PDB file of C-alpha atoms in Angstrom:
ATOM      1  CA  UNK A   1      10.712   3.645 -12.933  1.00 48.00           C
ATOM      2  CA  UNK A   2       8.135   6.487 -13.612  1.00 54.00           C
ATOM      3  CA  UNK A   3       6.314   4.185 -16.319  1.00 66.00           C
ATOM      4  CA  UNK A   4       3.474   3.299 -13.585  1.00 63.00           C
ATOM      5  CA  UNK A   5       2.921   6.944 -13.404  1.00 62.00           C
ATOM      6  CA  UNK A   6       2.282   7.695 -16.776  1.00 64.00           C
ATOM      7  CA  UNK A   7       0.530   4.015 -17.317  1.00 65.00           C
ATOM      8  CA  UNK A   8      -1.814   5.220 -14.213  1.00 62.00           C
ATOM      9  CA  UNK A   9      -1.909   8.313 -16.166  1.00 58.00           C
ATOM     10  CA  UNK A  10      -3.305   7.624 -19.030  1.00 61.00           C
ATOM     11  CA  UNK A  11      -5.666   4.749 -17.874  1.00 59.00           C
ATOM     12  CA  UNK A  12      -7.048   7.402 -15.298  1.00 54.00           C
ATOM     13  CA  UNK A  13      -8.058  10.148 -17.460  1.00 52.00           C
ATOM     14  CA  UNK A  14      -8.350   7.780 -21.045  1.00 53.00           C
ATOM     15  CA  UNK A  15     -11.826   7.052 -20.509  1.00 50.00           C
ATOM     16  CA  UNK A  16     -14.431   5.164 -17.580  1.00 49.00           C
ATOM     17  CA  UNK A  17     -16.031   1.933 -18.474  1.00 46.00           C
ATOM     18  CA  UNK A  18     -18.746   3.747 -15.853  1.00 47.00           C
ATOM     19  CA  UNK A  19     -20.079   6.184 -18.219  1.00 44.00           C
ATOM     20  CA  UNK A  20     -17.833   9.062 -16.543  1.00 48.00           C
ATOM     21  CA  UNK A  21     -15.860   9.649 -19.503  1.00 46.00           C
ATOM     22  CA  UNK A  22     -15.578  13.359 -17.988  1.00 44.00           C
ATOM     23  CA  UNK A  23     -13.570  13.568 -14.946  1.00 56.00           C
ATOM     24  CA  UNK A  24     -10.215  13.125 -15.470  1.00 67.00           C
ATOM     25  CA  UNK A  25      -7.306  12.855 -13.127  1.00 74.00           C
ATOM     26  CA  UNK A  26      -4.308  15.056 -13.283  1.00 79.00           C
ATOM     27  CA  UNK A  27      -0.829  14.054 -12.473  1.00 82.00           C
ATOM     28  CA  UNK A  28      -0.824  16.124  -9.364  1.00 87.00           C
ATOM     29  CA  UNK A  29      -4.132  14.569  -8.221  1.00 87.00           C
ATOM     30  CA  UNK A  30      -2.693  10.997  -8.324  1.00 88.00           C
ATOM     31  CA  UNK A  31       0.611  12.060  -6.682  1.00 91.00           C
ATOM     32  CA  UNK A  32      -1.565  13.675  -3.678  1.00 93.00           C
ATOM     33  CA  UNK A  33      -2.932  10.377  -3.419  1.00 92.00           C
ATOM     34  CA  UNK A  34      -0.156   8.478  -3.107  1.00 94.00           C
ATOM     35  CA  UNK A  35       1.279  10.821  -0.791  1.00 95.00           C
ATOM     36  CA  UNK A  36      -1.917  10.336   1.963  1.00 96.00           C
ATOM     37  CA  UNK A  37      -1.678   6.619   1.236  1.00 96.00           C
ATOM     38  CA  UNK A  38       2.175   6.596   1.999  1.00 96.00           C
ATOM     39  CA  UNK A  39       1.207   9.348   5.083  1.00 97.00           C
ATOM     40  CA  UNK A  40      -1.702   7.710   6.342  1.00 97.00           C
ATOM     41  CA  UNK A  41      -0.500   4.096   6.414  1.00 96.00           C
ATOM     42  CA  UNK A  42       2.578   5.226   8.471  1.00 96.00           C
ATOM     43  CA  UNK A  43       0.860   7.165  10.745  1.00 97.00           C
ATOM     44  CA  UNK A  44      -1.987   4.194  11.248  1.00 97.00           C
ATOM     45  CA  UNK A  45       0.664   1.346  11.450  1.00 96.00           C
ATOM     46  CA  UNK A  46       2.278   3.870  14.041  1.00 96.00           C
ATOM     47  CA  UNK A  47      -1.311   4.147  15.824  1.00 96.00           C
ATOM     48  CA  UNK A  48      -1.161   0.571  16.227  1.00 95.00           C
ATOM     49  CA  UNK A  49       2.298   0.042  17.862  1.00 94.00           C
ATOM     50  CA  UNK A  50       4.068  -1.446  14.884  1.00 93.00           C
ATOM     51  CA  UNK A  51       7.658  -0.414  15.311  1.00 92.00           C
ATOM     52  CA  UNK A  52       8.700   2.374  13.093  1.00 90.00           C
ATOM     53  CA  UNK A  53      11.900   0.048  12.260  1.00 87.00           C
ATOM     54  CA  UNK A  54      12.238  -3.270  12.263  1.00 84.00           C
ATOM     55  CA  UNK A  55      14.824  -5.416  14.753  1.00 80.00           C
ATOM     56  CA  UNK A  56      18.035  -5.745  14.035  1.00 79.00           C
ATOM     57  CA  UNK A  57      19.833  -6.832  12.361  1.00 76.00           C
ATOM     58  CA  UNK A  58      18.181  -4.999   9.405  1.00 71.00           C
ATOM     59  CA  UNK A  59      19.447  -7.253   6.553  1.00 72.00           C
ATOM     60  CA  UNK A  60      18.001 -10.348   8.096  1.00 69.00           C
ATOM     61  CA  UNK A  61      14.983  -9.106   9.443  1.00 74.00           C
ATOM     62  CA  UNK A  62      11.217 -10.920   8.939  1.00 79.00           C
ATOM     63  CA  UNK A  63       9.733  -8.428  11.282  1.00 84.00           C
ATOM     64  CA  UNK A  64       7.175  -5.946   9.993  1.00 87.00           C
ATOM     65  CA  UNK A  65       7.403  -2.281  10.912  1.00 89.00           C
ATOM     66  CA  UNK A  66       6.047   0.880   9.963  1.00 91.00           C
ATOM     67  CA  UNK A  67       8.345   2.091   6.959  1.00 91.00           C
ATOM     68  CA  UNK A  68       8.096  -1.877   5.508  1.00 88.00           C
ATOM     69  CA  UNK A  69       5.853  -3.634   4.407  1.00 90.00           C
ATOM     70  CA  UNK A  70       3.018  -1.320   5.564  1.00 93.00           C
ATOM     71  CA  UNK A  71       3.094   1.518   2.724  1.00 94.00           C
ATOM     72  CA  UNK A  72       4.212  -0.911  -0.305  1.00 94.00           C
ATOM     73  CA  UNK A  73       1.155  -2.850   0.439  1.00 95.00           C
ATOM     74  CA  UNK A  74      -0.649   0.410   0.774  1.00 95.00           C
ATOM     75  CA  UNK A  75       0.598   1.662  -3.241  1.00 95.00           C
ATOM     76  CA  UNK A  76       0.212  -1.371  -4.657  1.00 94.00           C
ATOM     77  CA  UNK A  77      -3.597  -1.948  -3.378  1.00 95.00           C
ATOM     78  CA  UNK A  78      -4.385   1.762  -4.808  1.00 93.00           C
ATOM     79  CA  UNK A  79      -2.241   1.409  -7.938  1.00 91.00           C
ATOM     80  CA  UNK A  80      -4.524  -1.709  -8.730  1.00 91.00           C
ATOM     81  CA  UNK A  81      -7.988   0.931  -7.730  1.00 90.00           C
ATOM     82  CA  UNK A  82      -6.356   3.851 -10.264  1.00 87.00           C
ATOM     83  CA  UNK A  83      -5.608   1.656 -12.929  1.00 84.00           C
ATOM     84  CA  UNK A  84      -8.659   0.310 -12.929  1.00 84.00           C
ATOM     85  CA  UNK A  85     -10.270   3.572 -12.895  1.00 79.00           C
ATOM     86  CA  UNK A  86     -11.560   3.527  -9.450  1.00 83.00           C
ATOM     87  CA  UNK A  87     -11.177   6.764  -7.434  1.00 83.00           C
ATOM     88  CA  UNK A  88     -14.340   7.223  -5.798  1.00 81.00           C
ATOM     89  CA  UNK A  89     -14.611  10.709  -4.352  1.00 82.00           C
ATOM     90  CA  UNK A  90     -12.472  13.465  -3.892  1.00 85.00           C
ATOM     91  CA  UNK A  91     -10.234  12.843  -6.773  1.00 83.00           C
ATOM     92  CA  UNK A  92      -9.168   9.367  -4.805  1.00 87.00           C
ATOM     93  CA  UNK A  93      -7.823  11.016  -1.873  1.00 92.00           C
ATOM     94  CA  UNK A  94     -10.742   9.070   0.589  1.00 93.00           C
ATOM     95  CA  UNK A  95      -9.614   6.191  -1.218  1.00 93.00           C
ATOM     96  CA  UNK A  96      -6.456   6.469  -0.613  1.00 94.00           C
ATOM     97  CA  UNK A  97      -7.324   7.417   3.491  1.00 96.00           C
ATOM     98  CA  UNK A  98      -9.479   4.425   3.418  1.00 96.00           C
ATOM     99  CA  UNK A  99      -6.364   1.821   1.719  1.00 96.00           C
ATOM    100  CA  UNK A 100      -4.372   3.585   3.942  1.00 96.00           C
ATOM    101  CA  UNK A 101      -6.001   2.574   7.300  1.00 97.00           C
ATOM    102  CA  UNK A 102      -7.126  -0.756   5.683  1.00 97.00           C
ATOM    103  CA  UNK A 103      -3.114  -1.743   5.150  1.00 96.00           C
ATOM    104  CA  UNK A 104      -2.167  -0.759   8.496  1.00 96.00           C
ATOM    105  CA  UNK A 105      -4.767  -2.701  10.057  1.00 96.00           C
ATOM    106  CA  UNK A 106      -3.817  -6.201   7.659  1.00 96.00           C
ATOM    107  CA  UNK A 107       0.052  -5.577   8.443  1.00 94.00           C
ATOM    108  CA  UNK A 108      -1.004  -5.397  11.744  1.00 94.00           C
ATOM    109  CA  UNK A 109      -3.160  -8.434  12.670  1.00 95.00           C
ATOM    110  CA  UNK A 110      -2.844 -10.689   8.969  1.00 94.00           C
ATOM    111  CA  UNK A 111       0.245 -10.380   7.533  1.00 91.00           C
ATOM    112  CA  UNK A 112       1.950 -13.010   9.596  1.00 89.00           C
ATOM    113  CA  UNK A 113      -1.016 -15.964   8.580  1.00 91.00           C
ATOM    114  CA  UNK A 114      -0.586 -14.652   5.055  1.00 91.00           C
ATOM    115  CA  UNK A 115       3.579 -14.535   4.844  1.00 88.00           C
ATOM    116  CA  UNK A 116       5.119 -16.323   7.599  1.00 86.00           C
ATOM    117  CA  UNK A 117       7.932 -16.293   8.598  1.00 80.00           C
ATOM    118  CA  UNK A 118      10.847 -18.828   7.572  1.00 77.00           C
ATOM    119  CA  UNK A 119      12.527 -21.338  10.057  1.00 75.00           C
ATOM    120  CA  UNK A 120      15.571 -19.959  11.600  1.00 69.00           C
ATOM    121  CA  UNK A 121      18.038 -22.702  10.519  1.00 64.00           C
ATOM    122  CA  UNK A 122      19.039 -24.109  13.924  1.00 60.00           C
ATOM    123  CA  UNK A 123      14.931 -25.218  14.142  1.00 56.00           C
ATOM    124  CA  UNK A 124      14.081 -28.261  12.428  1.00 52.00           C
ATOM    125  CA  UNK A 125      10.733 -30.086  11.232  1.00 55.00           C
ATOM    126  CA  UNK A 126       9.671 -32.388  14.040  1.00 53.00           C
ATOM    127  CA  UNK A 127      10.313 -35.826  12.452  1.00 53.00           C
TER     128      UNK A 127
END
């Protein structure tokens, strides 16, 4: 489970393609990160008026909401920036404010026209 940390790790502070073979990222650094992208997204999708939770019941639920799908989409956009050696300032934490806000705001207003949502099964196709 904690492979993508040390994968992010060492692909952080190997080397830069960039010629910035110098700064390195620490495992602290990159867990502050993800911590304001998890923080921020919430707190943005909140802004927003997505529900914190989604309807009920749970288990069944297409709805998006605060907790889901808004700070998965959040890590996985900044995993792909780290691993590619992308932090740009502050040790990735304006990075990680910026993927944060930028989440929030696709969960918002694009995640339906990207992932709709499935036919309930007493609609039909119209023939």
């Amino acid at each position: 489970m904690f492979d993508l940390v040390y994968n992010t790790l060492f692909f952080a502070s190997y080397s830069n393609v960039f010629g910035l073979g110098n700064v390195t990222l620490g495992s602290f650094d990159i867990l502050l990160a993800y911590v304001v992208t998890i923080i921020v997204s919430i707190v943005v999708a909140l802004a927003l008026r997505i529900p914190l939770l989604p309807s009920k019941p749970y288990r069944y639920s297409f709805d998006v909401s605060a907790i889901y799908p808004t700070p998965i989409i959040a890590i996985g956009i900044f995993s792909i920036f780290l691993v590619l050696n992308y932090t740009f300032m502050y040790n990735g934490l304006l990075l990680a404010v910026i993927i944060g806000i930028l989440s929030a705001l696709f969960v918002k207003y694009l995640f339906d026209f990207v992932f709709p949502k499935p036919l309930n099964g007493d609609e039909g196709e119209d023939i």
